[in-house]
XYZ file of C-alpha atoms in Angstrom:
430
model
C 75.788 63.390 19.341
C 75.609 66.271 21.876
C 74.850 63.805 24.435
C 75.673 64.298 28.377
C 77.629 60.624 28.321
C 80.464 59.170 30.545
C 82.212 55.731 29.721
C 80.346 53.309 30.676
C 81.949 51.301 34.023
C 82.318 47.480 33.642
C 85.372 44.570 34.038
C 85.802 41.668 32.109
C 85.414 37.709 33.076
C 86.659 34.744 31.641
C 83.618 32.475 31.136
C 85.751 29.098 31.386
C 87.703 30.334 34.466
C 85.925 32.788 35.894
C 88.532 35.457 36.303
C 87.673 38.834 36.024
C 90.224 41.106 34.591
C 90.212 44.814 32.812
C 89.089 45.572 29.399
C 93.200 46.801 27.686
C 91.005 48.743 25.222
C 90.359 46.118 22.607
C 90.270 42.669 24.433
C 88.900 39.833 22.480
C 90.302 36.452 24.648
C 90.996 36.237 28.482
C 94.371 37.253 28.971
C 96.738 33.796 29.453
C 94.313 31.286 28.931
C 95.179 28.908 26.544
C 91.750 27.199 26.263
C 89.285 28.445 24.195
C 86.451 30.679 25.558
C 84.171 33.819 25.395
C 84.601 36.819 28.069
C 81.973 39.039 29.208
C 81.579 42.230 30.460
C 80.696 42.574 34.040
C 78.747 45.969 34.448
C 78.828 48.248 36.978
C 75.093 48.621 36.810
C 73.262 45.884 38.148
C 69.869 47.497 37.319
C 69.539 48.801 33.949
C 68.058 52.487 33.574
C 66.928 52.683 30.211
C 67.635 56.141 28.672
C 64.761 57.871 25.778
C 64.545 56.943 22.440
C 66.132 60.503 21.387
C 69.803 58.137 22.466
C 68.974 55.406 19.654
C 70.781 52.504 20.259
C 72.518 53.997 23.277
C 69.425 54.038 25.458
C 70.728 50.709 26.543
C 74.293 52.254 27.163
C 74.758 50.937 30.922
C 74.937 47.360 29.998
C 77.176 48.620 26.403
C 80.780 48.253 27.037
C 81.176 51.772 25.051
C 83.462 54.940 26.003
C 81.203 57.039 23.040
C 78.274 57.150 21.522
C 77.967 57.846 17.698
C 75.455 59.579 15.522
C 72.513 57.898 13.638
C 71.767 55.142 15.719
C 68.313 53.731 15.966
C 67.185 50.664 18.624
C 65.044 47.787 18.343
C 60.917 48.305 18.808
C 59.229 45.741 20.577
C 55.309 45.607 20.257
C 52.665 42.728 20.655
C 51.664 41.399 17.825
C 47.585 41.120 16.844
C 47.931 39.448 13.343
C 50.362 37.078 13.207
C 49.253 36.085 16.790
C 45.916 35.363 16.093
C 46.686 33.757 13.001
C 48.451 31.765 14.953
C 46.138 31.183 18.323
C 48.905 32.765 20.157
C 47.836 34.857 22.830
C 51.295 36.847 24.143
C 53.127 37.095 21.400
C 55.433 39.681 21.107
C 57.466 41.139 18.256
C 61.310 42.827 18.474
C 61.381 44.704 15.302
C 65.044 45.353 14.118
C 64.923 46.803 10.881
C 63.187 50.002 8.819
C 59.986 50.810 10.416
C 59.427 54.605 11.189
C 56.013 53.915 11.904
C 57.096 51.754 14.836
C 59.430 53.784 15.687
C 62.813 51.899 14.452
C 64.568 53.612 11.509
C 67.616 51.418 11.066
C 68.628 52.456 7.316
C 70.529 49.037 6.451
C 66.995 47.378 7.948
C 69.267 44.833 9.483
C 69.540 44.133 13.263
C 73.694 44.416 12.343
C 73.553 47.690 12.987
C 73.064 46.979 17.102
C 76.561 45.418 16.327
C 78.027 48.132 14.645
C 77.145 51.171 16.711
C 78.084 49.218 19.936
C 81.781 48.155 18.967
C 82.400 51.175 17.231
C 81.025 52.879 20.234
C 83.994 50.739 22.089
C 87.013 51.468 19.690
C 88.937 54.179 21.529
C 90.255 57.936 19.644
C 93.486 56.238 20.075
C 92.672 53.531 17.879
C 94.379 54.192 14.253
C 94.314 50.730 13.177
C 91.756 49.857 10.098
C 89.223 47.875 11.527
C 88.663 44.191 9.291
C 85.065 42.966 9.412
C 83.657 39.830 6.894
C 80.298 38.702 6.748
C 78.103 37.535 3.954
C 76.684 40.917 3.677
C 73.896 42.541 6.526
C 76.911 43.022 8.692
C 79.172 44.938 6.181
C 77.161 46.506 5.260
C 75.874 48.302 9.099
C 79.686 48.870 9.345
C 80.189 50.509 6.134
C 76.907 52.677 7.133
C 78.323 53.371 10.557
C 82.277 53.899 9.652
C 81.321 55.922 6.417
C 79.093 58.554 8.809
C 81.898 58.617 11.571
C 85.044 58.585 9.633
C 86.531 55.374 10.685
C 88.810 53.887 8.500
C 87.209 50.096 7.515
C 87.665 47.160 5.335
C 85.363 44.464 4.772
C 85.537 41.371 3.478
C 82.089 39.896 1.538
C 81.787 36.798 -0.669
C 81.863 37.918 -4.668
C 78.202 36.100 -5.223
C 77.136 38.610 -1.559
C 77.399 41.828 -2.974
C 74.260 42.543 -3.953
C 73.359 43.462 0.381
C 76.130 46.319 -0.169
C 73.539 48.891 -0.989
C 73.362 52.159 0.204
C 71.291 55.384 0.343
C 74.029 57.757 -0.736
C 77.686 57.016 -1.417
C 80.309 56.213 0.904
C 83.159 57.953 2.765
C 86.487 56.855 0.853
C 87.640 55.381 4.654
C 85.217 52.352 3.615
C 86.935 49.747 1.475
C 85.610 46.097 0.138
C 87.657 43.153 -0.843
C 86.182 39.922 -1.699
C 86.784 36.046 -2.306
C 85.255 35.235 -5.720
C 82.505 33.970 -7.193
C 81.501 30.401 -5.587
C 82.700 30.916 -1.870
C 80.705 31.613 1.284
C 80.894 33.260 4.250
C 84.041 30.697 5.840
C 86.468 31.929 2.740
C 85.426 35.737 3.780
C 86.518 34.987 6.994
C 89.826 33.205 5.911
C 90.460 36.375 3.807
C 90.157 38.818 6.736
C 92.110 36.860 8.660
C 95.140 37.475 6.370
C 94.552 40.898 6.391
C 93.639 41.194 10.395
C 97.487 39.922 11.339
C 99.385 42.656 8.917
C 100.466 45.658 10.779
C 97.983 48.231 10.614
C 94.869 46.237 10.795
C 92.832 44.813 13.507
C 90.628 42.493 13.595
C 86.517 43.086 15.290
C 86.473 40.060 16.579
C 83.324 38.534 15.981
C 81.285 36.671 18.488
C 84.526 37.352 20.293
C 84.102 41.329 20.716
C 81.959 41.701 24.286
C 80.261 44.745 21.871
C 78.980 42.916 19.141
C 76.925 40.618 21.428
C 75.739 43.127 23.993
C 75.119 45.134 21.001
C 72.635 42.250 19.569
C 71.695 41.995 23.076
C 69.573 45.000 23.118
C 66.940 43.185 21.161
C 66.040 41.188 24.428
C 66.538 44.601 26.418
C 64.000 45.809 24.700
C 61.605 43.214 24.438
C 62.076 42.712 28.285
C 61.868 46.240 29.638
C 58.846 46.672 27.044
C 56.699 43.504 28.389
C 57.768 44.012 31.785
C 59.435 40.461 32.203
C 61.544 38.125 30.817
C 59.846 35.772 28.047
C 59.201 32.019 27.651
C 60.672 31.514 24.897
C 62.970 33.014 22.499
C 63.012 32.726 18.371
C 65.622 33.597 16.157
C 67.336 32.269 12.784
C 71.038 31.996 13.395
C 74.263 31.475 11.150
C 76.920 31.593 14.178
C 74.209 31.909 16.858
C 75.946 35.052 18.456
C 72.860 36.897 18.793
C 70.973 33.641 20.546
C 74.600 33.785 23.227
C 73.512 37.479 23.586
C 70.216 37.082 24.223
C 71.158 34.540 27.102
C 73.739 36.642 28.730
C 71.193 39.779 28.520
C 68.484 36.941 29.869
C 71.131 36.045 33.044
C 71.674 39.950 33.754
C 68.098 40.889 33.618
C 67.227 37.832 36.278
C 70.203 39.561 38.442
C 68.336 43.158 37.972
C 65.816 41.827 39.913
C 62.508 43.484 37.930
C 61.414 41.120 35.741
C 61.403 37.864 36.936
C 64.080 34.756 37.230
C 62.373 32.778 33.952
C 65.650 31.537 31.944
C 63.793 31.857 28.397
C 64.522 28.738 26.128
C 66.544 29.494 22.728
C 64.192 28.379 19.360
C 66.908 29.169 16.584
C 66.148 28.111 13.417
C 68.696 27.181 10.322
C 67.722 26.890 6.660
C 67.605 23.530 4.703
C 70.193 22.054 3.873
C 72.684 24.101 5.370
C 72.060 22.721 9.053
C 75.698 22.406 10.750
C 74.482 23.661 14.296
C 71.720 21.675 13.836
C 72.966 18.538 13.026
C 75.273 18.524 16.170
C 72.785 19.897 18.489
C 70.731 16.758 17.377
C 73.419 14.483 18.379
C 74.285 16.295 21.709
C 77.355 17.288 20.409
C 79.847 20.144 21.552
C 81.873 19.977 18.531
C 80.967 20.627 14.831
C 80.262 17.079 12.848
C 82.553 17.358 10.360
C 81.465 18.950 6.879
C 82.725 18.943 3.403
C 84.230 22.498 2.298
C 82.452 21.398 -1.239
C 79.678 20.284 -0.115
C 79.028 23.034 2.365
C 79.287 25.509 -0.407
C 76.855 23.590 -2.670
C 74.264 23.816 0.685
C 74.853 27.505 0.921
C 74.046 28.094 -2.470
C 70.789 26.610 -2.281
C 69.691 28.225 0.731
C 67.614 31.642 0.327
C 68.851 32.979 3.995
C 72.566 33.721 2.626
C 73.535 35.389 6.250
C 73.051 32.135 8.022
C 75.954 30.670 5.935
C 78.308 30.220 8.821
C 80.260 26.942 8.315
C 82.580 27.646 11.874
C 79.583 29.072 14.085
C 81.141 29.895 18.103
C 79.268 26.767 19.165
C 81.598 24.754 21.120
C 83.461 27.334 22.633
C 83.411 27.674 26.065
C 80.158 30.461 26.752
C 79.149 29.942 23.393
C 75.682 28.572 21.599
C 76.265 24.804 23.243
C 76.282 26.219 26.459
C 73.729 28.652 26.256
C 71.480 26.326 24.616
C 72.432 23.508 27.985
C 71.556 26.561 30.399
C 68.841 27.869 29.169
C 66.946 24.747 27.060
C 65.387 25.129 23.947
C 65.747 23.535 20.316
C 67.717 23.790 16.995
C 64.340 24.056 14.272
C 64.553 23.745 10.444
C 62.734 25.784 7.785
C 62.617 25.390 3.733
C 63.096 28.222 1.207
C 59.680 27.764 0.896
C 58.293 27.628 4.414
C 60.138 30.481 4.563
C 58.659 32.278 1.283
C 55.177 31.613 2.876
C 56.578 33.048 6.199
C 57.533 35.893 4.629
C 54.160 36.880 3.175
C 52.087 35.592 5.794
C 53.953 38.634 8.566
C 53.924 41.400 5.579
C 50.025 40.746 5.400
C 49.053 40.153 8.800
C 51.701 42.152 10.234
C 52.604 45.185 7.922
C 56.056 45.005 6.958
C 58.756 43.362 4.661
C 61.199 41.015 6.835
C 64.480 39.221 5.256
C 64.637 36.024 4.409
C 65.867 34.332 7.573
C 63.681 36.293 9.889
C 61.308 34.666 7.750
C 63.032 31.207 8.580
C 62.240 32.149 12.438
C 58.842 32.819 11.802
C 58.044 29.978 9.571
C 59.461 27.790 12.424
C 57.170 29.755 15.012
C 54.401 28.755 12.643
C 55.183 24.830 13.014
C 55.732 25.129 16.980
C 52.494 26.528 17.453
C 50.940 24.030 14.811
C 52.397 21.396 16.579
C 52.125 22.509 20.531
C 55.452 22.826 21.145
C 54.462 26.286 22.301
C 50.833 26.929 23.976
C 48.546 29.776 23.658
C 49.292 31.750 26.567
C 52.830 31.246 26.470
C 55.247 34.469 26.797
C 56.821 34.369 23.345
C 59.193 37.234 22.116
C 60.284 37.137 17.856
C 63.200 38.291 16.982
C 62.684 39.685 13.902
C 66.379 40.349 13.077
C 65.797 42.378 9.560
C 63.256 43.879 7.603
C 61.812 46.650 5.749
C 64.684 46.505 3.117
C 61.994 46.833 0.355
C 60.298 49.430 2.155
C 63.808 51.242 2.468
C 64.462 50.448 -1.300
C 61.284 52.274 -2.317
C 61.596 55.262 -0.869
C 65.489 55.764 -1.529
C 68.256 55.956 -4.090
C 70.403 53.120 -4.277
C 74.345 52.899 -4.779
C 76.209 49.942 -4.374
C 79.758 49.307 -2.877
C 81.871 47.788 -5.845
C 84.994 45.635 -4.474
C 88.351 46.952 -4.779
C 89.702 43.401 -5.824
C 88.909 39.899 -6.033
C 90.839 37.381 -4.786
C 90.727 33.540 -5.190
C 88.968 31.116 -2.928
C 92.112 30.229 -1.465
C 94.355 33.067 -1.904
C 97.866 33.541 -1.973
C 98.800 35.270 1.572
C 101.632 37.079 0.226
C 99.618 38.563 -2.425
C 96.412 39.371 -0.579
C 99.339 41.444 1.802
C 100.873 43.455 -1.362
C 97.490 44.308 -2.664
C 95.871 45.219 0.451
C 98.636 47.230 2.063
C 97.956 49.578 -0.978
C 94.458 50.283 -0.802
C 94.713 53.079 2.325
C-alpha cells in the first residue's frame, strides 16, 4: 500500500493499576503485575480524523496501535436500516455491516468481521518480528489470518477444531507461510486453544494474544468507529453475539474514547450480547452477578457446542472476569446477556436476507433474532438509537461468485495431546 503513513503515536495502561507504560513491540500483559488484567492503548489522538475509504481498514489508523498498514483491507459500512427497522417498529436503527457487500461498500473476502482483527495486529507486528505467529479459533478468525498472512508473507500457524474446518475456505490457494494443525474430531474451540498454547511457548513461535493483543480489540473496535462517525453520535444501545465477548470490550473502550473526542456526545451505550442455546457460560454468570465463570463440565460443554448452529461463539474460557474485560464493561456501561435458539436464529437469518438484502452468519443471526425479542418485548423503544453489529455475512454471496479451496490440516492431534509430541511434529512443519 503506497500509502503516505507514519506509526501511529500511543502508550500503554494497565487497566487494574492504571500505569501507563510503552508498548516493547509485542506487549500482551502490564509489565510486573501479577494480577490478571487487560492494557490499553492510550492514543496520541484524542480526536479521531477519519481517513477515505481508498485506506480500508486503516481509515481508522489514529486510534490502531499499528507501525504499517497492509494491502487488501476493507472496513466496516454502517447504514440505517429501512426493512428490518420497520419490520420491527424501530425508528433509528442502524446497521454495521462487516462482511461481503460491494454494493455497500464493504468487500471483506472471508465476509467475517475477523478480518478488522487481522489487518490491525498484523499491522502491529514489527519487520523485526521473525517469530511464526500462533492463532486458534473455531474458524472465522483463521481463517482472516490465513487471508491476511498468505497476501503479506507472514509466516502463520493456526490452530482450528477437526469438526471447524469447513470455515477454512478460500478464493485461491494459499502462500506455503500459512500452516493448520488441529485437535480432532469432537473438541471445540477450548482444546484449539490448549493446542496453541503448546506450540506458542516453543522457541520460534509467538503467541497473538487474543483478547489480550491491544490490536485485535481496537481492530474490532472500528465497527463502533464507524457506526459512530457515520450517525454522528454515539448509540443507545449496542447488539452483538459473542463467544469471548472481545468485540463487546472493544466496542466499550472505542465508546469511552469517542465520549473523550468530544463530537458525539457522552451517552455510554449499553452492551445487548447474545449467546446461543445451550451453550450460555457468560450468560449464566452474568445472571447470577458473577465475576467468575460457574463452573462447567469439559463433557458437557462439548456436547452444548455441538448442538449449537453459531460454532464461533464456542468459547468455554471467554476474558470475562479479567480485570477490563466483559464483567466490567458490561458494570460500566449496563446492558444484558440475551439468548437465542438455532431456530430463532434460522428465522433471523431469513427475515434480514429478505428485508435487508444480504446473507449474514449464523450468530449475527443470533444478535438479530435477540433484537427481534427486545423490540417485541419493549426492552428497546421506537425511537431509540440502536446500532447492529452485524459481525459476518455475505459468505454465500462470496461462495457464488468465487472458486473455492480449502485449507487441509497438516496433522491431527488428540484432544489432549502429548506436549512432547505436538513439539517434535510442529517444529518440523517450517
Amino acid at each position: 500500500m503506497s500509502k503516505d503513513f507514519s506509526p501511529t503515536k500511543y502508550i500503554l495502561k494497565s487497566f487494574k493499576t492504571g500505569k501507563e507504560f510503552q508498548d516493547a513491540g509485542w506487549t500482551l500483559d502490564a509489565p510486573g503485575e501479577s494480577a490478571p488484567t487487560l492494557i490499553r492503548a492510550i492514543y496520541e489522538k484524542k480526536q479521531i480524523d477519519v481517513k477515505d475509504d481508498s485506506w480500508g481498514l486503516y481509515k481508522f489508523a489514529d486510534w490502531l496501535p499499528i507501525g504499517r498498514v497492509l494491502e487488501g483491507s476493507s472496513a466496516p459500512v454502517t447504514y440505517k436500516s429501512e426493512g428490518l427497522a420497520k419490520e420491527l417498529g424501530l425508528e433509528n436503527l442502524w446497521i454495521t455491516f462487516s462482511g461481503y457487500w460491494p454494493e455497500k461498500g464493504t468487500n471483506m473476502q472471508t465476509a467475517s468481521f475477523k478480518e478488522t482483527e487481522a489487518y490491525s495486529v498484523c499491522g502491529r507486528m514489527t519487520d523485526d518480528m521473525n517469530q511464526i505467529l500462533v492463532v486458534a479459533s473455531a474458524g472465522n478468525t483463521s481463517r482472516a489470518f490465513a487471508k491476511v498472512c498468505s497476501e503479506n508473507n507472514i509466516p502463520l500457524l493456526i490452530c482450528v477444531p477437526e469438526d471447524n474446518l469447513s470455515a477454512l475456505w478460500f478464493d485461491k490457494p494459499l502462500n506455503d507461510c500459512v500452516k493448520l494443525i488441529c485437535s480432532k474430531s469432537g473438541s471445540d474451540y477450548f482444546d484449539a486453544i490448549h493446542l496453541s498454547n503448546i506450540v506458542a511457548a516453543m522457541d520460534g513461535f509467538v503467541a497473538e494474544g487474543g483478547a489480550k493483543n491491544v490490536a485485535r480489540r481496537d481492530g474490532m473496535a472500528t465497527t463502533m468507529l464507524s457506526a459512530t462517525t457515520t450517525i454522528g453520535q454515539i448509540p443507545d444501545y449496542y447488539f452483538q453475539a459473542v463467544g469471548s465477548g472481545t468485540g463487546a470490550i472493544a466496542a466499550w473502550e472505542a465508546n469511552l474514547r469517542l465520549i473523550e473526542d468530544g463530537r458525539f456526545g457522552s451517552t455510554k451505550m449499553k452492551l445487548m450480547v447474545s449467546q446461543n442455546t445451550p451453550f450460555t457460560p457468560i450468560h449464566d454468570a452474568w445472571k447470577v452477578d458473577s465475576r467468575a465463570m460457574l463452573p462447567l463440565d469439559d463433557q458437557l460443554a462439548r456436547e452444548q457446542v455441538e448442538e449449537i448452529v453459531a460454532k464461533v461463539l464456542s468459547n468455554r474460557k471467554p476474558p470475562y472476569p479479567i480485570a477490563g474485560g466483559l464483567y466490567d464493561a458490561m458494570k460500566d456501561a449496563g446492558g444484558a446477556v440475551l439468548l437465542a435458539s438455532n431456530d430463532h436464529a434460522a428465522e433471523a437469518g431469513k427475515l434480514f436476507l429478505d428485508l435487508e438484502g444480504n446473507d449474514i452468519h449464523p450468530a449475527s443471526a443470533i444478535a438479530v433474532a435477540t433484537l427481534i425479542e427486545a423490540a417485541q418485548n419493549g426492552t428497546v423503544k421506537k425511537d431509540d438509537l440502536i446500532m447492529l453489529n452485524i459481525t459476518g455475512g455475505g459468505e454465500e454471496k462470496f461462495k457464488n461468485e468465487n472458486e473455492l479451496f480449502y485449507l487441509k490440516p497438516e496433522i491431527v492431534f488428540d484432544i489432549n495431546p502429548n506436549e512432547e509430541e505436538v513439539q517434535e511434529k510442529v517444529s518440523k512443519l517450517f
